[in-house]
mmCIF file of C-alpha atoms in Angstrom:
data_model
loop_
_atom_site.group_PDB
_atom_site.id
_atom_site.type_symbol
_atom_site.label_atom_id
_atom_site.label_comp_id
_atom_site.label_asym_id
_atom_site.label_seq_id
_atom_site.Cartn_x
_atom_site.Cartn_y
_atom_site.Cartn_z
ATOM 1 C CA MET A 1 -3.771 12.967 12.132
ATOM 2 C CA THR A 2 -4.537 11.395 8.495
ATOM 3 C CA ASP A 3 -4.740 14.245 7.243
ATOM 4 C CA ALA A 4 -0.919 15.385 8.432
ATOM 5 C CA ALA A 5 1.909 15.119 5.893
ATOM 6 C CA LEU A 6 4.018 12.305 6.125
ATOM 7 C CA THR A 7 7.901 12.558 5.561
ATOM 8 C CA LEU A 8 9.767 9.861 5.428
ATOM 9 C CA TYR A 9 13.636 9.499 6.331
ATOM 10 C CA GLY A 10 15.904 6.929 4.424
ATOM 11 C CA TYR A 11 18.726 6.002 2.211
ATOM 12 C CA TRP A 12 17.997 5.503 -1.239
ATOM 13 C CA ARG A 13 20.672 1.495 -0.891
ATOM 14 C CA SER A 14 18.748 0.769 2.293
ATOM 15 C CA SER A 15 16.138 -2.221 2.263
ATOM 16 C CA ALA A 16 14.430 -1.633 5.145
ATOM 17 C CA ALA A 17 13.724 2.302 3.313
ATOM 18 C CA TYR A 18 12.609 0.527 0.423
ATOM 19 C CA ARG A 19 10.342 -1.099 1.481
ATOM 20 C CA VAL A 20 8.408 1.968 3.420
ATOM 21 C CA ARG A 21 8.918 2.969 0.049
ATOM 22 C CA ILE A 22 6.645 0.364 -1.914
ATOM 23 C CA ALA A 23 3.847 0.099 0.387
ATOM 24 C CA LEU A 24 3.575 4.350 0.428
ATOM 25 C CA HIS A 25 3.151 4.362 -3.474
ATOM 26 C CA LEU A 26 1.154 0.968 -3.197
ATOM 27 C CA LYS A 27 -1.439 2.987 -1.128
ATOM 28 C CA GLY A 28 -1.418 5.802 -3.157
ATOM 29 C CA LEU A 29 0.199 8.325 -0.607
ATOM 30 C CA ALA A 30 2.202 11.343 -0.990
ATOM 31 C CA PHE A 31 5.152 11.901 1.060
ATOM 32 C CA ALA A 32 8.273 14.152 1.243
ATOM 33 C CA SER A 33 11.657 12.081 1.095
ATOM 34 C CA VAL A 34 14.712 13.216 3.392
ATOM 35 C CA PRO A 35 17.984 11.622 2.336
ATOM 36 C CA VAL A 36 20.151 10.537 5.199
ATOM 37 C CA HIS A 37 23.508 9.384 4.120
ATOM 38 C CA LEU A 38 24.823 5.853 5.489
ATOM 39 C CA LEU A 39 28.223 6.605 4.329
ATOM 40 C CA ARG A 40 29.074 10.202 4.289
ATOM 41 C CA ASP A 41 30.913 11.672 7.225
ATOM 42 C CA GLY A 42 31.230 8.350 9.176
ATOM 43 C CA GLY A 43 27.698 7.982 8.366
ATOM 44 C CA GLU A 44 24.977 10.671 8.930
ATOM 45 C CA GLN A 45 22.234 8.351 10.541
ATOM 46 C CA ARG A 46 25.203 9.060 13.810
ATOM 47 C CA ALA A 47 24.364 12.556 13.941
ATOM 48 C CA PRO A 48 22.839 13.878 16.692
ATOM 49 C CA VAL A 49 19.871 15.498 14.045
ATOM 50 C CA HIS A 50 18.765 11.667 13.402
ATOM 51 C CA ALA A 51 19.535 10.266 16.474
ATOM 52 C CA ALA A 52 16.906 12.522 17.902
ATOM 53 C CA ARG A 53 14.790 11.207 15.475
ATOM 54 C CA ASN A 54 15.295 7.216 15.971
ATOM 55 C CA PRO A 55 17.746 6.802 19.047
ATOM 56 C CA GLN A 56 19.312 3.357 17.386
ATOM 57 C CA ARG A 57 20.583 5.674 14.472
ATOM 58 C CA LEU A 58 18.651 3.544 11.878
ATOM 59 C CA VAL A 59 16.492 4.407 8.749
ATOM 60 C CA PRO A 60 13.743 4.248 8.016
ATOM 61 C CA VAL A 61 12.108 7.050 9.933
ATOM 62 C CA LEU A 62 8.604 8.547 9.066
ATOM 63 C CA ARG A 63 7.525 11.381 10.356
ATOM 64 C CA HIS A 64 3.879 11.844 10.584
ATOM 65 C CA GLY A 65 2.641 14.701 11.759
ATOM 66 C CA GLU A 66 4.789 15.040 14.732
ATOM 67 C CA ARG A 67 4.865 11.119 15.251
ATOM 68 C CA MET A 68 8.267 9.411 14.434
ATOM 69 C CA LEU A 69 7.526 6.153 13.335
ATOM 70 C CA THR A 70 11.095 3.793 13.177
ATOM 71 C CA GLN A 71 10.971 -0.324 12.275
ATOM 72 C CA SER A 72 9.822 -0.882 8.616
ATOM 73 C CA LEU A 73 7.359 -3.616 8.998
ATOM 74 C CA ALA A 74 5.684 -1.608 12.290
ATOM 75 C CA ILE A 75 5.401 1.200 9.561
ATOM 76 C CA ILE A 76 3.601 -0.438 7.420
ATOM 77 C CA GLU A 77 1.372 -1.775 9.690
ATOM 78 C CA TYR A 78 1.102 1.688 10.411
ATOM 79 C CA LEU A 79 0.095 2.487 7.312
ATOM 80 C CA ASP A 80 -2.472 -0.023 6.923
ATOM 81 C CA GLU A 81 -4.120 0.817 10.061
ATOM 82 C CA VAL A 82 -4.409 4.594 9.510
ATOM 83 C CA PHE A 83 -5.171 4.925 5.405
ATOM 84 C CA SER A 84 -7.482 2.219 5.072
ATOM 85 C CA SER A 85 -6.898 2.431 0.851
ATOM 86 C CA SER A 86 -5.577 -0.764 -0.843
ATOM 87 C CA PRO A 87 -4.904 -2.989 2.298
ATOM 88 C CA LEU A 88 -1.287 -4.482 2.651
ATOM 89 C CA LEU A 89 -2.860 -7.473 5.024
ATOM 90 C CA PRO A 90 -5.156 -9.978 4.737
ATOM 91 C CA THR A 91 -8.464 -9.945 6.448
ATOM 92 C CA ASP A 92 -8.390 -13.341 7.344
ATOM 93 C CA PRO A 93 -6.428 -14.280 10.257
ATOM 94 C CA VAL A 94 -4.590 -17.247 8.866
ATOM 95 C CA ALA A 95 -3.166 -15.418 5.610
ATOM 96 C CA ARG A 96 -2.549 -12.416 7.469
ATOM 97 C CA HIS A 97 -0.485 -14.265 10.027
ATOM 98 C CA ARG A 98 1.293 -16.004 6.659
ATOM 99 C CA ALA A 99 2.228 -12.194 4.994
ATOM 100 C CA ARG A 100 3.707 -11.662 8.603
ATOM 101 C CA ALA A 101 5.728 -14.492 8.622
ATOM 102 C CA LEU A 102 7.150 -14.191 5.354
ATOM 103 C CA ALA A 103 7.612 -10.610 5.892
ATOM 104 C CA GLN A 104 9.692 -11.296 9.426
ATOM 105 C CA LEU A 105 11.557 -14.012 7.435
ATOM 106 C CA VAL A 106 13.493 -11.504 5.343
ATOM 107 C CA ALA A 107 13.409 -8.410 7.908
ATOM 108 C CA CYS A 108 14.448 -10.289 11.009
ATOM 109 C CA ASP A 109 16.297 -13.767 9.913
ATOM 110 C CA ILE A 110 17.838 -11.917 6.469
ATOM 111 C CA HIS A 111 18.167 -8.503 6.318
ATOM 112 C CA PRO A 112 19.985 -8.527 9.742
ATOM 113 C CA LEU A 113 23.045 -10.886 8.984
ATOM 114 C CA GLY A 114 23.922 -8.191 5.890
ATOM 115 C CA ASN A 115 23.106 -4.900 7.294
ATOM 116 C CA LEU A 116 25.853 -2.327 7.107
ATOM 117 C CA ARG A 117 26.678 -2.033 10.919
ATOM 118 C CA VAL A 118 27.202 -5.719 10.634
ATOM 119 C CA LEU A 119 29.054 -5.667 7.250
ATOM 120 C CA GLN A 120 31.236 -2.643 8.965
ATOM 121 C CA PHE A 121 32.296 -4.796 12.125
ATOM 122 C CA LEU A 122 33.298 -7.610 10.098
ATOM 123 C CA GLU A 123 35.605 -5.674 7.973
ATOM 124 C CA HIS A 124 36.570 -2.960 10.736
ATOM 125 C CA GLU A 125 36.736 -5.459 14.068
ATOM 126 C CA TRP A 126 37.331 -8.796 12.765
ATOM 127 C CA ASP A 127 39.535 -7.896 9.412
ATOM 128 C CA ILE A 128 37.521 -10.005 7.572
ATOM 129 C CA ASP A 129 37.516 -9.025 3.932
ATOM 130 C CA ALA A 130 35.744 -8.110 0.938
ATOM 131 C CA ALA A 131 35.416 -11.734 -0.312
ATOM 132 C CA GLY A 132 34.804 -12.750 3.042
ATOM 133 C CA ARG A 133 32.401 -10.515 3.877
ATOM 134 C CA THR A 134 30.004 -11.656 0.198
ATOM 135 C CA ARG A 135 30.371 -15.004 1.379
ATOM 136 C CA TRP A 136 28.490 -14.231 4.355
ATOM 137 C CA ILE A 137 26.069 -12.815 3.195
ATOM 138 C CA GLY A 138 25.278 -15.150 0.224
ATOM 139 C CA ARG A 139 25.436 -17.642 2.771
ATOM 140 C CA TRP A 140 22.235 -16.061 5.106
ATOM 141 C CA VAL A 141 20.405 -15.119 1.880
ATOM 142 C CA SER A 142 20.560 -18.268 0.516
ATOM 143 C CA ASP A 143 19.359 -19.998 3.643
ATOM 144 C CA GLY A 144 16.555 -17.658 4.210
ATOM 145 C CA LEU A 145 15.252 -17.540 0.350
ATOM 146 C CA ALA A 146 15.551 -20.935 0.383
ATOM 147 C CA ALA A 147 13.057 -21.343 3.363
ATOM 148 C CA PHE A 148 10.569 -18.533 1.941
ATOM 149 C CA GLU A 149 10.781 -20.631 -1.517
ATOM 150 C CA ARG A 150 9.365 -23.738 -0.036
ATOM 151 C CA LEU A 151 6.547 -21.961 1.963
ATOM 152 C CA LEU A 152 5.366 -20.145 -0.691
ATOM 153 C CA GLY A 153 5.177 -23.550 -2.992
ATOM 154 C CA GLU A 154 3.596 -25.534 0.390
ATOM 155 C CA ALA A 155 0.694 -22.306 0.432
ATOM 156 C CA PRO A 156 -2.576 -23.422 -0.161
ATOM 157 C CA GLU A 157 -3.986 -20.254 -1.151
ATOM 158 C CA ALA A 158 -0.664 -19.472 -3.653
ATOM 159 C CA GLY A 159 -1.389 -16.243 -6.474
ATOM 160 C CA ARG A 160 0.468 -14.134 -7.968
ATOM 161 C CA PHE A 161 1.822 -12.542 -5.007
ATOM 162 C CA CYS A 162 3.565 -13.414 -2.102
ATOM 163 C CA VAL A 163 -0.171 -14.406 -0.304
ATOM 164 C CA GLY A 164 -2.719 -14.124 -3.042
ATOM 165 C CA ASP A 165 -3.456 -11.787 -6.010
ATOM 166 C CA ALA A 166 -2.639 -8.482 -4.631
ATOM 167 C CA PRO A 167 0.580 -7.405 -3.543
ATOM 168 C CA GLY A 168 1.082 -6.519 0.683
ATOM 169 C CA LEU A 169 3.157 -6.748 3.260
ATOM 170 C CA ALA A 170 5.328 -9.776 2.316
ATOM 171 C CA ASP A 171 5.966 -8.612 -1.086
ATOM 172 C CA CYS A 172 7.396 -5.246 -0.093
ATOM 173 C CA ALA A 173 10.085 -7.321 2.617
ATOM 174 C CA LEU A 174 10.820 -9.401 -0.685
ATOM 175 C CA VAL A 175 11.604 -7.706 -3.578
ATOM 176 C CA PRO A 176 14.274 -5.515 -1.746
ATOM 177 C CA GLN A 177 15.964 -7.882 0.000
ATOM 178 C CA LEU A 178 16.139 -9.728 -3.845
ATOM 179 C CA TYR A 179 18.129 -6.457 -5.131
ATOM 180 C CA ASN A 180 20.747 -6.987 -2.012
ATOM 181 C CA ALA A 181 21.117 -10.332 -3.344
ATOM 182 C CA ARG A 182 21.605 -9.101 -6.458
ATOM 183 C CA ARG A 183 24.240 -6.609 -5.326
ATOM 184 C CA PHE A 184 26.394 -9.639 -3.663
ATOM 185 C CA GLY A 185 26.563 -11.913 -6.679
ATOM 186 C CA VAL A 186 23.955 -14.577 -4.711
ATOM 187 C CA GLU A 187 22.505 -17.032 -7.629
ATOM 188 C CA LEU A 188 18.601 -16.629 -7.129
ATOM 189 C CA ALA A 189 18.332 -19.023 -9.911
ATOM 190 C CA PRO A 190 16.961 -21.812 -7.371
ATOM 191 C CA TYR A 191 14.300 -19.997 -6.523
ATOM 192 C CA PRO A 192 11.792 -19.343 -9.359
ATOM 193 C CA ARG A 193 8.542 -19.052 -7.098
ATOM 194 C CA ILE A 194 10.217 -15.897 -5.759
ATOM 195 C CA LEU A 195 11.991 -14.853 -9.249
ATOM 196 C CA ALA A 196 8.206 -15.212 -10.155
ATOM 197 C CA ILE A 197 6.583 -12.990 -7.669
ATOM 198 C CA GLU A 198 9.559 -10.391 -7.903
ATOM 199 C CA SER A 199 8.779 -9.675 -11.871
ATOM 200 C CA ALA A 200 5.042 -9.650 -10.805
ATOM 201 C CA CYS A 201 6.177 -7.016 -8.107
ATOM 202 C CA LEU A 202 8.041 -5.053 -10.680
ATOM 203 C CA ALA A 203 5.404 -4.575 -13.333
ATOM 204 C CA MET A 204 3.621 -2.183 -11.266
ATOM 205 C CA PRO A 205 4.415 1.700 -10.982
ATOM 206 C CA ALA A 206 4.870 1.188 -7.257
ATOM 207 C CA PHE A 207 7.474 -1.129 -7.160
ATOM 208 C CA ALA A 208 9.221 0.654 -10.175
ATOM 209 C CA ALA A 209 8.808 4.192 -8.254
ATOM 210 C CA ALA A 210 10.421 2.387 -5.389
ATOM 211 C CA ARG A 211 13.641 1.421 -7.019
ATOM 212 C CA PRO A 212 16.707 2.674 -5.526
ATOM 213 C CA GLU A 213 18.016 3.990 -8.391
ATOM 214 C CA ALA A 214 14.761 5.721 -9.281
ATOM 215 C CA GLN A 215 15.542 7.902 -5.894
ATOM 216 C CA PRO A 216 16.428 11.488 -5.679
ATOM 217 C CA ASP A 217 19.879 10.768 -3.513
ATOM 218 C CA ALA A 218 20.873 7.626 -5.984
ATOM 219 C CA ALA A 219 24.488 8.144 -6.249
#
């Protein structure tokens, strides 16, 4: 199964797809990229062909051979278990928990509140204007990043990255969230530890290759 081709169905500006791209590049895995435009024609993710890949009608989906894998953090852990090169999770149970907790803080607590379908609901169902939606995003992103920054400061094993001196699962989650924060004008100066980690990440070729603007479907 490890020899089977990898195909990533995603969208250039999806932070969840961005996480998986980072992981693939960090592990040095070749993959094909198939764009799923989240806005065109009402959202290509809602079409039957994509619903067959993922009943949630979300991206990313990673195809590995005949398997369709969903949920970005689960995909990243799958890659780590199937492909042993450049592990993205520590072996120590405490550090491993820490990496998962930081990643889930982003993926489960911050990101869902600013997801496209949530913003579309706020706009179309509750008639909240662009300024209101931006305030909504800013509130939850700021709250989450403040907690993330504090957790970084409390870590006994602090290093150049979220957990130690090598990038891993938590970094795959953090960097895309910062990209989104800047899109919506969230002030990031209060989070110096986070910004230092982001700088270390973006200096690496794997993170550079995964950036939204580097993708073939970038608008």
